[in-house]
């Protein structure tokens, strides 16, 4: 985030958040001593009233920005009607969202979950189950160096950064890594027995690296030949 108004209004405390106040959180992220209090569009304010441009945007997922009136109204309206009824029951907003997604993508079914990692986890599980139901020989998964897919067990198993994975090993077996954008290397790694390939069309954690068109086309062709699932993880760039 970039601070765009350094002088806080005189009436508001300018002290940064005390270290002790951050001690309630598990120390997984190096949190700055900054308490965000409100936002409007692409701008956020801290508790001391300083304004910042929000380039983080919820790690590239808060596409609508902060304080969007229509969104706030829709959420408040729904909360007054029906809050949560699990995936076991249908409800009108879920039906309409599923239809809109299918129309936009051409897919046949939607599955709703709560986070990116669950989305990838589920896609990988669907892919293995699908390989079983098609009678394919193997259950292998191919992922790519530099890729990030989340922190639940299967998604983490397909995530490249060793320091994220290693503390939790043994993870889900049968995942191997190939070089991103290396078309020539695909032939060797995408062999019979591959149930799924998971790839970010633009690697996020990996540094904002786009896949080359011919790489994605080669993946599509090879997965089709092997009858394996090709999973696009677009969580960060949705
Ligand atoms: C490409 C990609 N996939 C999956 C995830 C996991 O998403 P979530 O943090 O919502 O579980 C992320 C999170 O940054 C991501 O960038």
PDB file of C-alpha atoms in Angstrom, residues 86-197:
ATOM      1  CA  UNK A  86     -24.677 -25.314   3.935  1.00  0.00           C
ATOM      2  CA  UNK A  87     -24.196 -27.014   0.576  1.00  0.00           C
ATOM      3  CA  UNK A  88     -26.959 -29.449   1.558  1.00  0.00           C
ATOM      4  CA  UNK A  89     -29.837 -27.153   0.535  1.00  0.00           C
ATOM      5  CA  UNK A  90     -30.472 -24.998  -2.502  1.00  0.00           C
ATOM      6  CA  UNK A  91     -31.435 -21.343  -2.194  1.00  0.00           C
ATOM      7  CA  UNK A  92     -32.380 -18.733  -4.794  1.00  0.00           C
ATOM      8  CA  UNK A  93     -29.136 -16.687  -4.843  1.00  0.00           C
ATOM      9  CA  UNK A  94     -27.029 -19.869  -5.140  1.00  0.00           C
ATOM     10  CA  UNK A  95     -29.191 -21.134  -8.016  1.00  0.00           C
ATOM     11  CA  UNK A  96     -28.906 -17.836  -9.849  1.00  0.00           C
ATOM     12  CA  UNK A  97     -25.148 -17.539  -9.287  1.00  0.00           C
ATOM     13  CA  UNK A  98     -24.581 -21.109 -10.488  1.00  0.00           C
ATOM     14  CA  UNK A  99     -26.612 -20.408 -13.644  1.00  0.00           C
ATOM     15  CA  UNK A 100     -24.689 -17.202 -14.331  1.00  0.00           C
ATOM     16  CA  UNK A 101     -21.353 -18.999 -13.905  1.00  0.00           C
ATOM     17  CA  UNK A 102     -22.365 -21.832 -16.226  1.00  0.00           C
ATOM     18  CA  UNK A 103     -23.566 -19.390 -18.861  1.00  0.00           C
ATOM     19  CA  UNK A 104     -20.351 -17.395 -18.650  1.00  0.00           C
ATOM     20  CA  UNK A 105     -18.019 -20.405 -18.768  1.00  0.00           C
ATOM     21  CA  UNK A 106     -19.832 -23.094 -20.728  1.00  0.00           C
ATOM     22  CA  UNK A 107     -19.293 -25.596 -17.905  1.00  0.00           C
ATOM     23  CA  UNK A 108     -22.061 -27.953 -16.819  1.00  0.00           C
ATOM     24  CA  UNK A 109     -21.924 -27.731 -13.013  1.00  0.00           C
ATOM     25  CA  UNK A 110     -20.753 -25.358 -10.307  1.00  0.00           C
ATOM     26  CA  UNK A 111     -19.435 -26.157  -6.833  1.00  0.00           C
ATOM     27  CA  UNK A 112     -19.349 -23.444  -4.162  1.00  0.00           C
ATOM     28  CA  UNK A 113     -16.778 -23.285  -1.389  1.00  0.00           C
ATOM     29  CA  UNK A 114     -15.227 -20.674   0.872  1.00  0.00           C
ATOM     30  CA  UNK A 115     -11.682 -20.102  -0.281  1.00  0.00           C
ATOM     31  CA  UNK A 116      -9.222 -20.507  -3.107  1.00  0.00           C
ATOM     32  CA  UNK A 117      -7.449 -23.416  -1.489  1.00  0.00           C
ATOM     33  CA  UNK A 118     -10.726 -25.325  -1.130  1.00  0.00           C
ATOM     34  CA  UNK A 119     -11.456 -24.678  -4.801  1.00  0.00           C
ATOM     35  CA  UNK A 120      -8.131 -26.204  -5.848  1.00  0.00           C
ATOM     36  CA  UNK A 121      -8.409 -28.995  -3.277  1.00  0.00           C
ATOM     37  CA  UNK A 122     -11.824 -29.926  -4.668  1.00  0.00           C
ATOM     38  CA  UNK A 123     -10.708 -29.732  -8.288  1.00  0.00           C
ATOM     39  CA  UNK A 124      -7.827 -32.104  -7.547  1.00  0.00           C
ATOM     40  CA  UNK A 125     -10.139 -34.492  -5.711  1.00  0.00           C
ATOM     41  CA  UNK A 126     -12.685 -34.377  -8.549  1.00  0.00           C
ATOM     42  CA  UNK A 127      -9.859 -35.088 -11.005  1.00  0.00           C
ATOM     43  CA  UNK A 128      -8.673 -38.161  -9.103  1.00  0.00           C
ATOM     44  CA  UNK A 129     -12.230 -39.437  -8.666  1.00  0.00           C
ATOM     45  CA  UNK A 130     -12.862 -38.834 -12.361  1.00  0.00           C
ATOM     46  CA  UNK A 131      -9.714 -40.783 -13.314  1.00  0.00           C
ATOM     47  CA  UNK A 132     -11.049 -43.662 -11.205  1.00  0.00           C
ATOM     48  CA  UNK A 133     -14.469 -43.582 -12.799  1.00  0.00           C
ATOM     49  CA  UNK A 134     -12.929 -43.486 -16.303  1.00  0.00           C
ATOM     50  CA  UNK A 135     -10.775 -46.484 -15.414  1.00  0.00           C
ATOM     51  CA  UNK A 136      -7.538 -44.578 -16.099  1.00  0.00           C
ATOM     52  CA  UNK A 137      -4.442 -46.324 -14.808  1.00  0.00           C
ATOM     53  CA  UNK A 138      -2.963 -43.645 -12.524  1.00  0.00           C
ATOM     54  CA  UNK A 139      -3.699 -40.858 -10.051  1.00  0.00           C
ATOM     55  CA  UNK A 140      -0.647 -38.640 -10.627  1.00  0.00           C
ATOM     56  CA  UNK A 141      -0.857 -34.865 -10.515  1.00  0.00           C
ATOM     57  CA  UNK A 142       1.531 -32.514 -12.308  1.00  0.00           C
ATOM     58  CA  UNK A 143       2.048 -28.975 -11.002  1.00  0.00           C
ATOM     59  CA  UNK A 144       4.646 -26.342 -11.866  1.00  0.00           C
ATOM     60  CA  UNK A 145       7.713 -24.793 -10.299  1.00  0.00           C
ATOM     61  CA  UNK A 146       6.862 -21.328  -9.011  1.00  0.00           C
ATOM     62  CA  UNK A 147       3.174 -22.222  -8.593  1.00  0.00           C
ATOM     63  CA  UNK A 148       1.052 -21.501  -5.522  1.00  0.00           C
ATOM     64  CA  UNK A 149      -2.293 -23.216  -4.974  1.00  0.00           C
ATOM     65  CA  UNK A 150      -3.153 -22.797  -1.290  1.00  0.00           C
ATOM     66  CA  UNK A 151      -2.510 -24.115   2.190  1.00  0.00           C
ATOM     67  CA  UNK A 152      -4.802 -27.133   2.631  1.00  0.00           C
ATOM     68  CA  UNK A 153      -3.082 -30.499   2.244  1.00  0.00           C
ATOM     69  CA  UNK A 154      -3.666 -31.362  -1.427  1.00  0.00           C
ATOM     70  CA  UNK A 155      -3.374 -27.769  -2.698  1.00  0.00           C
ATOM     71  CA  UNK A 156      -0.189 -27.361  -0.652  1.00  0.00           C
ATOM     72  CA  UNK A 157       1.192 -30.592  -2.108  1.00  0.00           C
ATOM     73  CA  UNK A 158       0.883 -28.968  -5.544  1.00  0.00           C
ATOM     74  CA  UNK A 159       2.469 -25.699  -4.346  1.00  0.00           C
ATOM     75  CA  UNK A 160       6.096 -25.265  -5.352  1.00  0.00           C
ATOM     76  CA  UNK A 161       7.751 -23.207  -2.567  1.00  0.00           C
ATOM     77  CA  UNK A 162       9.565 -25.871  -0.483  1.00  0.00           C
ATOM     78  CA  UNK A 163       9.485 -23.784   2.739  1.00  0.00           C
ATOM     79  CA  UNK A 164       5.648 -23.766   2.595  1.00  0.00           C
ATOM     80  CA  UNK A 165       5.439 -27.518   2.036  1.00  0.00           C
ATOM     81  CA  UNK A 166       8.258 -29.105   3.976  1.00  0.00           C
ATOM     82  CA  UNK A 167       7.089 -28.415   7.567  1.00  0.00           C
ATOM     83  CA  UNK A 168       3.909 -30.419   6.834  1.00  0.00           C
ATOM     84  CA  UNK A 169       5.338 -33.430   5.031  1.00  0.00           C
ATOM     85  CA  UNK A 170       4.373 -36.144   4.351  1.00  0.00           C
ATOM     86  CA  UNK A 171       1.734 -34.433   2.232  1.00  0.00           C
ATOM     87  CA  UNK A 172      -0.564 -35.936  -0.399  1.00  0.00           C
ATOM     88  CA  UNK A 173       1.539 -38.336  -2.516  1.00  0.00           C
ATOM     89  CA  UNK A 174       1.644 -38.537  -6.293  1.00  0.00           C
ATOM     90  CA  UNK A 175       2.346 -34.874  -7.130  1.00  0.00           C
ATOM     91  CA  UNK A 176       5.365 -33.926  -9.237  1.00  0.00           C
ATOM     92  CA  UNK A 177       6.630 -30.608 -10.568  1.00  0.00           C
ATOM     93  CA  UNK A 178       7.570 -29.520 -14.068  1.00  0.00           C
ATOM     94  CA  UNK A 179       9.059 -26.312 -15.469  1.00  0.00           C
ATOM     95  CA  UNK A 180       6.525 -23.556 -16.153  1.00  0.00           C
ATOM     96  CA  UNK A 181       6.420 -22.427 -19.791  1.00  0.00           C
ATOM     97  CA  UNK A 182       8.709 -25.266 -20.895  1.00  0.00           C
ATOM     98  CA  UNK A 183       6.853 -26.759 -23.868  1.00  0.00           C
ATOM     99  CA  UNK A 184       9.686 -29.102 -24.832  1.00  0.00           C
ATOM    100  CA  UNK A 185       9.793 -30.652 -21.340  1.00  0.00           C
ATOM    101  CA  UNK A 186       6.075 -31.482 -21.257  1.00  0.00           C
ATOM    102  CA  UNK A 187       6.268 -34.640 -23.304  1.00  0.00           C
ATOM    103  CA  UNK A 188       8.413 -36.397 -20.690  1.00  0.00           C
ATOM    104  CA  UNK A 189       6.428 -35.296 -17.651  1.00  0.00           C
ATOM    105  CA  UNK A 190       2.888 -35.681 -19.018  1.00  0.00           C
ATOM    106  CA  UNK A 191       2.946 -39.447 -19.343  1.00  0.00           C
ATOM    107  CA  UNK A 192       0.188 -42.033 -18.951  1.00  0.00           C
ATOM    108  CA  UNK A 193      -0.899 -42.173 -15.313  1.00  0.00           C
ATOM    109  CA  UNK A 194      -1.425 -38.408 -15.051  1.00  0.00           C
ATOM    110  CA  UNK A 195      -4.930 -37.755 -13.712  1.00  0.00           C
ATOM    111  CA  UNK A 196      -4.586 -33.967 -13.505  1.00  0.00           C
ATOM    112  CA  UNK A 197      -2.433 -30.997 -14.388  1.00  0.00           C
TER     113      UNK A 197
END
